[in-house]
mmCIF file of C-alpha atoms in Angstrom:
data_model
loop_
_atom_site.group_PDB
_atom_site.id
_atom_site.type_symbol
_atom_site.label_atom_id
_atom_site.label_comp_id
_atom_site.label_asym_id
_atom_site.label_seq_id
_atom_site.Cartn_x
_atom_site.Cartn_y
_atom_site.Cartn_z
ATOM 1 C CA MET G 1 190.794 79.408 296.667
ATOM 2 C CA ILE G 2 187.640 81.492 296.760
ATOM 3 C CA MET G 3 186.072 82.391 293.454
ATOM 4 C CA ALA G 4 183.828 85.354 292.854
ATOM 5 C CA GLU G 5 180.254 84.481 292.058
ATOM 6 C CA MET G 6 179.026 85.241 288.590
ATOM 7 C CA GLY G 7 176.882 88.267 287.897
ATOM 8 C CA PRO G 8 173.465 87.875 286.099
ATOM 9 C CA GLU G 9 174.908 88.609 282.731
ATOM 10 C CA GLU G 10 177.564 86.118 282.916
ATOM 11 C CA LEU G 11 175.305 83.420 284.206
ATOM 12 C CA GLU G 12 172.829 84.241 281.325
ATOM 13 C CA VAL G 13 175.696 83.138 278.962
ATOM 14 C CA TRP G 14 175.590 79.680 280.458
ATOM 15 C CA PHE G 15 171.755 79.674 280.319
ATOM 16 C CA ALA G 16 171.856 80.536 276.649
ATOM 17 C CA ALA G 17 174.274 77.665 275.929
ATOM 18 C CA ALA G 18 171.924 75.364 277.642
ATOM 19 C CA ARG G 19 168.940 76.587 275.816
ATOM 20 C CA ALA G 20 170.875 76.222 272.547
ATOM 21 C CA HIS G 21 171.725 72.553 273.491
ATOM 22 C CA PRO G 22 168.525 71.013 275.053
ATOM 23 C CA PRO G 23 168.205 67.276 275.528
ATOM 24 C CA VAL G 24 166.572 66.129 272.236
ATOM 25 C CA PRO G 25 164.066 63.278 272.300
ATOM 26 C CA ALA G 26 164.840 60.269 270.188
ATOM 27 C CA PRO G 27 162.542 59.780 267.063
ATOM 28 C CA ALA G 28 161.664 56.313 268.214
ATOM 29 C CA PHE G 29 160.425 57.899 271.481
ATOM 30 C CA LEU G 30 158.269 60.347 269.621
ATOM 31 C CA ASP G 31 156.801 57.632 267.346
ATOM 32 C CA ARG G 32 155.815 55.821 270.713
ATOM 33 C CA LEU G 33 153.987 58.813 271.697
ATOM 34 C CA ALA G 34 152.226 59.212 268.491
ATOM 35 C CA GLN G 35 151.192 55.613 268.634
ATOM 36 C CA ASP G 36 149.836 56.042 272.138
ATOM 37 C CA ALA G 37 147.689 58.958 270.924
ATOM 38 C CA ALA G 38 146.424 57.053 267.918
ATOM 39 C CA ARG G 39 145.371 54.141 270.226
ATOM 40 C CA THR G 40 143.571 56.575 272.549
ATOM 41 C CA VAL G 41 141.635 58.537 269.894
ATOM 42 C CA PRO G 42 138.593 56.198 269.689
ATOM 43 C CA ALA G 43 138.080 55.935 273.470
ATOM 44 C CA VAL G 44 138.381 59.673 273.801
ATOM 45 C CA ALA G 45 135.895 60.313 271.086
ATOM 46 C CA THR G 46 133.379 57.822 272.558
ATOM 47 C CA ALA G 47 133.791 59.516 275.940
ATOM 48 C CA ALA G 48 132.934 62.733 274.368
ATOM 49 C CA GLY G 49 129.808 61.266 272.698
ATOM 50 C CA LEU G 50 131.274 61.743 269.238
ATOM 51 C CA PRO G 51 131.879 59.151 266.528
ATOM 52 C CA ALA G 52 135.640 58.475 266.279
ATOM 53 C CA ALA G 53 137.316 58.920 262.921
ATOM 54 C CA ARG G 54 137.957 55.436 261.881
ATOM 55 C CA PRO G 55 141.192 54.539 260.111
ATOM 56 C CA ALA G 56 140.699 53.114 256.649
ATOM 57 C CA VAL G 57 140.473 49.412 257.007
ATOM 58 C CA LYS G 58 141.255 47.087 254.139
ATOM 59 C CA ARG G 59 138.434 44.549 253.857
ATOM 60 C CA SER G 60 139.313 40.938 253.855
ATOM 61 C CA PRO G 61 138.113 38.472 251.021
ATOM 62 C CA LEU G 62 136.001 36.820 253.524
ATOM 63 C CA ALA G 63 134.202 40.025 254.428
ATOM 64 C CA LYS G 64 133.846 40.914 250.842
ATOM 65 C CA ARG G 65 132.166 37.529 250.164
ATOM 66 C CA ARG G 66 129.870 38.114 253.219
ATOM 67 C CA ASP G 67 128.806 41.473 251.675
ATOM 68 C CA GLY G 68 127.982 39.848 248.345
ATOM 69 C CA ARG G 69 125.779 37.358 249.992
ATOM 70 C CA ARG G 70 124.010 40.024 251.941
ATOM 71 C CA LEU G 71 123.364 41.813 248.595
ATOM 72 C CA ILE G 72 122.017 38.837 246.963
ATOM 73 C CA ALA G 73 119.649 38.136 249.876
ATOM 74 C CA GLY G 74 118.478 41.666 249.726
ATOM 75 C CA LEU G 75 117.525 41.056 246.100
ATOM 76 C CA GLY G 76 115.493 38.105 246.808
ATOM 77 C CA GLY G 77 117.932 35.264 246.683
ATOM 78 C CA TRP G 78 119.824 33.338 243.982
ATOM 79 C CA ARG G 79 116.576 32.523 242.013
ATOM 80 C CA ALA G 80 115.483 36.255 241.858
ATOM 81 C CA VAL G 81 119.020 37.266 240.811
ATOM 82 C CA SER G 82 119.162 34.735 238.138
ATOM 83 C CA GLY G 83 115.801 35.779 236.830
ATOM 84 C CA LEU G 84 117.013 39.383 236.909
ATOM 85 C CA ALA G 85 120.156 38.469 234.859
ATOM 86 C CA ALA G 86 118.275 36.399 232.316
ATOM 87 C CA ALA G 87 115.830 39.349 231.826
ATOM 88 C CA ALA G 88 118.584 41.681 231.298
ATOM 89 C CA VAL G 89 120.213 39.416 228.681
ATOM 90 C CA VAL G 90 116.840 38.935 226.798
ATOM 91 C CA GLY G 91 116.068 42.628 226.882
ATOM 92 C CA LEU G 92 119.587 43.392 225.429
ATOM 93 C CA TRP G 93 119.051 40.858 222.765
ATOM 94 C CA ILE G 94 115.638 42.134 221.730
ATOM 95 C CA GLY G 95 116.895 45.708 221.708
ATOM 96 C CA LEU G 96 119.892 44.827 219.498
ATOM 97 C CA ALA G 97 118.601 42.261 217.169
ATOM 98 C CA LEU G 98 114.902 42.703 217.029
ATOM 99 C CA PRO G 99 114.379 39.116 215.744
ATOM 100 C CA ASP G 100 111.614 38.576 212.952
ATOM 101 C CA SER G 101 109.580 36.615 215.529
ATOM 102 C CA MET G 102 109.179 39.781 217.534
ATOM 103 C CA ARG G 103 108.238 42.094 214.525
ATOM 104 C CA ASP G 104 104.686 41.041 214.854
ATOM 105 C CA PHE G 105 104.573 42.455 218.338
ATOM 106 C CA ALA G 106 106.575 45.528 217.478
ATOM 107 C CA PRO G 107 103.479 47.916 216.585
ATOM 108 C CA THR G 108 101.862 46.947 219.917
ATOM 109 C CA VAL G 109 105.033 46.972 221.884
ATOM 110 C CA GLY G 110 106.292 50.171 220.241
ATOM 111 C CA ALA G 111 103.108 51.905 221.336
ATOM 112 C CA ALA G 112 103.813 51.134 224.994
ATOM 113 C CA GLU G 113 106.441 52.989 227.049
ATOM 114 C CA THR G 114 107.372 50.098 229.391
ATOM 115 C CA LEU G 115 107.614 46.381 229.182
ATOM 116 C CA ASP G 116 107.078 44.793 232.511
ATOM 117 C CA LEU G 117 108.747 41.339 232.397
ATOM 118 C CA PHE G 118 108.574 40.760 236.137
ATOM 119 C CA ALA G 119 105.625 42.102 237.643
ATOM 120 C CA ALA G 120 105.725 39.463 240.170
ATOM 121 C CA ALA G 121 109.093 40.934 241.482
ATOM 122 C CA ASP G 122 107.694 44.388 242.250
ATOM 123 C CA GLY G 123 107.406 43.418 245.843
ATOM 124 C CA TYR G 124 111.383 43.320 246.106
ATOM 125 C CA PHE G 125 111.675 46.766 244.903
ATOM 126 C CA GLY G 126 108.976 48.749 246.711
ATOM 127 C CA GLU G 127 110.078 51.216 249.266
ATOM 128 C CA GLY G 128 107.487 50.053 251.853
ATOM 129 C CA MET F 1 141.396 70.454 257.542
ATOM 130 C CA PRO F 2 144.658 71.199 255.864
ATOM 131 C CA LEU F 3 147.992 70.918 257.997
ATOM 132 C CA ASP F 4 148.615 74.677 257.481
ATOM 133 C CA SER F 5 145.378 75.608 259.114
ATOM 134 C CA PHE F 6 145.974 73.078 261.914
ATOM 135 C CA SER F 7 149.140 74.860 262.769
ATOM 136 C CA LEU F 8 147.363 78.147 263.451
ATOM 137 C CA LEU F 9 145.096 76.420 266.098
ATOM 138 C CA SER F 10 145.778 76.920 269.872
ATOM 139 C CA ASP F 11 146.861 73.995 271.946
ATOM 140 C CA GLU F 12 143.490 73.909 273.488
ATOM 141 C CA ALA F 13 141.664 73.858 269.965
ATOM 142 C CA LEU F 14 143.975 71.000 268.941
ATOM 143 C CA LEU F 15 142.994 69.071 272.121
ATOM 144 C CA ALA F 16 139.250 69.668 271.312
ATOM 145 C CA ARG F 17 139.904 68.399 267.909
ATOM 146 C CA PHE F 18 141.691 65.327 269.237
ATOM 147 C CA ALA F 19 138.703 64.727 271.603
ATOM 148 C CA GLY F 20 136.636 64.729 268.440
ATOM 149 C CA GLY F 21 138.585 61.818 267.139
ATOM 150 C CA ASP F 22 141.150 63.696 265.054
ATOM 151 C CA ALA F 23 144.599 61.922 265.464
ATOM 152 C CA MET F 24 146.389 64.622 263.259
ATOM 153 C CA ALA F 25 145.618 67.144 266.030
ATOM 154 C CA ALA F 26 147.447 64.883 268.474
ATOM 155 C CA ASP F 27 150.425 64.821 266.142
ATOM 156 C CA LEU F 28 150.703 68.510 266.093
ATOM 157 C CA LEU F 29 150.332 68.853 269.831
ATOM 158 C CA LEU F 30 153.112 66.271 270.350
ATOM 159 C CA GLY F 31 155.332 68.229 268.049
ATOM 160 C CA ARG F 32 154.739 71.401 269.965
ATOM 161 C CA LEU F 33 155.019 70.107 273.488
ATOM 162 C CA ALA F 34 156.774 66.761 273.762
ATOM 163 C CA PRO F 35 160.401 68.050 273.035
ATOM 164 C CA ARG F 36 159.939 70.794 275.688
ATOM 165 C CA LEU F 37 158.574 68.414 278.215
ATOM 166 C CA PHE F 38 161.257 65.887 277.483
ATOM 167 C CA ALA F 39 163.978 68.555 277.947
ATOM 168 C CA PHE F 40 162.407 69.723 281.275
ATOM 169 C CA ALA F 41 162.096 66.101 282.645
ATOM 170 C CA THR F 42 165.724 65.256 281.535
ATOM 171 C CA ARG F 43 166.987 68.297 283.324
ATOM 172 C CA MET F 44 164.950 67.496 286.455
ATOM 173 C CA THR F 45 165.772 63.751 286.586
ATOM 174 C CA GLY F 46 169.189 63.784 284.830
ATOM 175 C CA ASP F 47 168.141 60.588 283.199
ATOM 176 C CA ARG F 48 166.786 60.325 279.504
ATOM 177 C CA ALA F 49 165.181 56.968 280.012
ATOM 178 C CA GLU F 50 163.313 58.169 283.129
ATOM 179 C CA ALA F 51 162.343 61.466 281.320
ATOM 180 C CA GLU F 52 160.770 59.302 278.394
ATOM 181 C CA ASP F 53 158.734 57.416 280.915
ATOM 182 C CA ILE F 54 157.629 60.594 282.579
ATOM 183 C CA VAL F 55 156.504 62.312 279.362
ATOM 184 C CA GLN F 56 154.904 59.358 277.974
ATOM 185 C CA GLU F 57 152.670 59.142 281.193
ATOM 186 C CA ALA F 58 152.034 62.834 281.093
ATOM 187 C CA MET F 59 150.922 62.603 277.550
ATOM 188 C CA LEU F 60 148.742 59.635 278.093
ATOM 189 C CA ARG F 61 147.012 61.491 280.970
ATOM 190 C CA LEU F 62 146.260 64.368 278.701
ATOM 191 C CA TRP F 63 144.780 62.082 275.966
ATOM 192 C CA ARG F 64 142.677 60.416 278.570
ATOM 193 C CA ILE F 65 141.130 63.665 279.937
ATOM 194 C CA ALA F 66 140.801 65.370 276.547
ATOM 195 C CA ALA F 67 137.107 64.776 276.415
ATOM 196 C CA GLN F 68 136.611 66.513 279.768
ATOM 197 C CA TRP F 69 138.964 69.409 279.046
ATOM 198 C CA ARG F 70 137.387 72.700 280.014
ATOM 199 C CA THR F 71 138.548 75.437 277.797
ATOM 200 C CA GLY F 72 139.740 78.513 279.512
ATOM 201 C CA GLU F 73 140.526 76.889 282.904
ATOM 202 C CA ALA F 74 144.162 76.241 282.265
ATOM 203 C CA LYS F 75 146.669 76.205 279.325
ATOM 204 C CA VAL F 76 147.486 72.784 278.043
ATOM 205 C CA SER F 77 151.019 73.385 278.211
ATOM 206 C CA THR F 78 150.858 74.584 281.878
ATOM 207 C CA TRP F 79 148.774 71.609 282.889
ATOM 208 C CA LEU F 80 151.321 69.282 281.154
ATOM 209 C CA TYR F 81 154.340 71.019 282.832
ATOM 210 C CA ARG F 82 152.541 70.494 286.156
ATOM 211 C CA VAL F 83 151.967 66.885 285.630
ATOM 212 C CA THR F 84 155.466 66.362 284.399
ATOM 213 C CA ALA F 85 156.901 68.236 287.267
ATOM 214 C CA ASN F 86 154.817 66.110 289.762
ATOM 215 C CA LEU F 87 155.911 62.907 288.082
ATOM 216 C CA CYS F 88 159.620 64.087 288.270
ATOM 217 C CA THR F 89 159.146 64.815 291.987
ATOM 218 C CA ASP F 90 157.720 61.187 292.584
ATOM 219 C CA ARG F 91 160.754 59.677 290.720
ATOM 220 C CA LEU F 92 163.224 61.835 292.637
ATOM 221 C CA ARG F 93 161.617 60.874 295.989
ATOM 222 C CA ARG F 94 161.959 57.157 295.208
ATOM 223 C CA ARG F 95 165.645 57.408 294.654
ATOM 224 C CA ARG F 96 166.327 59.976 297.479
ATOM 225 C CA SER F 97 168.650 57.410 299.063
ATOM 226 C CA VAL F 98 171.018 58.025 296.186
ATOM 227 C CA ALA F 99 173.745 60.289 297.483
ATOM 228 C CA LEU F 100 174.172 63.747 295.842
ATOM 229 C CA ASP F 101 177.744 63.025 294.817
ATOM 230 C CA THR F 102 176.792 60.125 292.772
ATOM 231 C CA VAL F 103 174.881 62.346 290.415
ATOM 232 C CA ALA F 104 176.618 62.487 287.043
ATOM 233 C CA GLU F 105 178.895 65.300 286.275
ATOM 234 C CA PRO F 106 180.646 65.974 283.010
ATOM 235 C CA GLU F 107 183.677 63.866 282.922
ATOM 236 C CA ASP F 108 186.879 65.725 282.020
ATOM 237 C CA GLY F 109 188.778 64.013 279.223
ATOM 238 C CA ARG F 110 185.547 62.023 278.193
ATOM 239 C CA PRO F 111 186.155 61.167 274.415
ATOM 240 C CA GLY F 112 184.809 63.782 272.169
ATOM 241 C CA VAL F 113 184.258 66.496 274.842
ATOM 242 C CA GLU F 114 187.370 68.406 273.723
ATOM 243 C CA ALA F 115 186.098 68.512 270.208
ATOM 244 C CA GLU F 116 182.725 69.840 271.093
ATOM 245 C CA MET F 117 181.977 73.587 270.751
ATOM 246 C CA MET F 118 182.385 75.616 273.891
ATOM 247 C CA ALA F 119 178.671 76.411 274.197
ATOM 248 C CA ALA F 120 178.061 72.618 274.220
ATOM 249 C CA GLU F 121 180.450 72.204 277.053
ATOM 250 C CA ARG F 122 178.904 75.002 278.999
ATOM 251 C CA ALA F 123 175.512 73.533 278.446
ATOM 252 C CA LEU F 124 176.793 70.212 279.957
ATOM 253 C CA ALA F 125 178.360 71.959 282.796
ATOM 254 C CA LEU F 126 175.201 73.849 283.553
ATOM 255 C CA GLU F 127 173.183 70.695 283.393
ATOM 256 C CA ALA F 128 175.380 69.056 285.933
ATOM 257 C CA ALA F 129 175.244 72.160 288.194
ATOM 258 C CA LEU F 130 171.476 72.046 287.970
ATOM 259 C CA ALA F 131 171.528 68.450 289.141
ATOM 260 C CA ARG F 132 173.167 69.668 292.346
ATOM 261 C CA LEU F 133 170.532 72.141 293.181
ATOM 262 C CA PRO F 134 167.677 71.295 295.539
ATOM 263 C CA GLU F 135 164.638 70.009 293.487
ATOM 264 C CA ARG F 136 162.388 73.082 293.839
ATOM 265 C CA GLN F 137 165.163 75.659 293.062
ATOM 266 C CA ARG F 138 166.159 73.455 290.075
ATOM 267 C CA GLN F 139 162.534 73.350 288.886
ATOM 268 C CA ALA F 140 161.994 77.079 289.261
ATOM 269 C CA VAL F 141 165.382 77.903 287.457
ATOM 270 C CA VAL F 142 164.779 75.444 284.513
ATOM 271 C CA LEU F 143 161.258 76.794 283.983
ATOM 272 C CA ARG F 144 162.281 80.418 284.248
ATOM 273 C CA HIS F 145 165.554 80.485 282.536
ATOM 274 C CA LEU F 146 165.590 77.422 280.182
ATOM 275 C CA ASP F 147 162.011 77.181 279.245
ATOM 276 C CA GLY F 148 161.416 80.895 279.416
ATOM 277 C CA LEU F 149 158.120 80.673 281.276
ATOM 278 C CA ALA F 150 156.798 83.731 283.182
ATOM 279 C CA ASN F 151 156.710 83.740 286.983
ATOM 280 C CA PRO F 152 152.940 83.513 287.318
ATOM 281 C CA GLU F 153 152.795 80.387 285.064
ATOM 282 C CA ILE F 154 155.713 78.784 287.014
ATOM 283 C CA ALA F 155 153.767 79.637 290.324
ATOM 284 C CA GLU F 156 150.682 77.741 288.799
ATOM 285 C CA ILE F 157 152.828 74.805 287.718
ATOM 286 C CA MET F 158 154.631 74.437 291.128
ATOM 287 C CA GLY F 159 151.582 75.318 293.227
ATOM 288 C CA VAL F 160 153.156 78.159 295.015
ATOM 289 C CA GLY F 161 153.003 81.936 294.877
ATOM 290 C CA VAL F 162 154.720 84.258 292.605
ATOM 291 C CA GLU F 163 157.019 85.557 295.437
ATOM 292 C CA ALA F 164 157.966 81.994 296.278
ATOM 293 C CA VAL F 165 159.061 81.448 292.711
ATOM 294 C CA GLU F 166 161.079 84.554 292.724
ATOM 295 C CA SER F 167 162.789 83.502 296.043
ATOM 296 C CA LEU F 168 163.424 79.938 294.548
ATOM 297 C CA THR F 169 165.037 81.073 291.175
ATOM 298 C CA SER F 170 167.078 83.686 293.042
ATOM 299 C CA ARG F 171 168.581 81.198 295.491
ATOM 300 C CA GLY F 172 169.017 78.764 292.644
ATOM 301 C CA LYS F 173 170.869 81.140 290.506
ATOM 302 C CA ARG F 174 173.156 82.073 293.400
ATOM 303 C CA ALA F 175 173.906 78.342 293.968
ATOM 304 C CA LEU F 176 174.472 77.875 290.302
ATOM 305 C CA SER F 177 176.829 80.758 290.134
ATOM 306 C CA ALA F 178 178.912 79.389 292.961
ATOM 307 C CA LEU F 179 178.941 75.847 291.380
ATOM 308 C CA LEU F 180 179.982 77.102 288.036
ATOM 309 C CA ALA F 181 182.615 79.493 289.185
ATOM 310 C CA GLY F 182 184.987 76.754 289.430
ATOM 311 C CA ARG F 183 184.506 75.883 285.671
ATOM 312 C CA ARG F 184 185.140 79.379 284.500
ATOM 313 C CA GLU F 185 188.728 78.754 283.714
ATOM 314 C CA ASP F 186 187.994 75.525 281.748
ATOM 315 C CA LEU F 187 185.303 77.142 279.803
ATOM 316 C CA GLY F 188 186.799 80.484 278.951
ATOM 317 C CA TYR F 189 185.185 82.689 281.645
ATOM 318 C CA ASP F 190 188.302 83.331 283.837
ATOM 319 C CA HIS F 191 188.233 87.102 283.031
ATOM 320 C CA GLY F 192 184.410 87.311 283.634
#
């Protein structure tokens, strides 16, 4: 039996049905594509001569300890940091308690604007 | 940049942002383009797994050349369709030894088919008929009538002139019409 071919309008009904029911990608596949893109970003940005946006990285305890050691070294080592801490405590005590033994100095100290307890440490805080 | 503002950007602008290290731009591009490319590749190969491989490869190629992309030379979507079409062709060539009549057709009586809506059945029948077309005709018909692209863009994707595209779609539709004529009765078009 020979069947008549379809006209354009009839064929369009079939196309419309196919357009309405396209093959749909699985979510897991789309996730894989997104992971590929995320992996490629740094290399692409480097090729473009731009700094890649870095993902937020949780720092390990070891890295945090390393940062602490760098800070202490920058302040002049453990001795300097101990001295700074002691000076801070003494300064706080003098400010709060103003002991009798210090009253004799008060007129002279009061006249001054600053009290330089660690003149020797100036070298650590200079900009040069 | 807020997501709403991102969605107003063109594909090319999003690609430029991706090249600048912005992964969110890639997510938006994927949302726009990956489902279309996947549908196209599935219709071309008739195989979802192969279509996934093809689209994954095409997208990877896009990400890798993002930094060198020259705005104004080609649309991102056109470039991706062309890469996807070429990858489909490579795959189809590799399996050319497979006889045409082993290409899957909708199986009458397959569980659940009867319960599907008529439009879904027509869609399946059309996909099966498309699989029987010569590759270039199938490509032209899918791009024109299912993906809704204009002939000049299809010509760019296929690397031929607009007249060749018109000829391929015209011959493809005649073949489809003949292939589908036998399914009219099943699918409610016996009075068409």
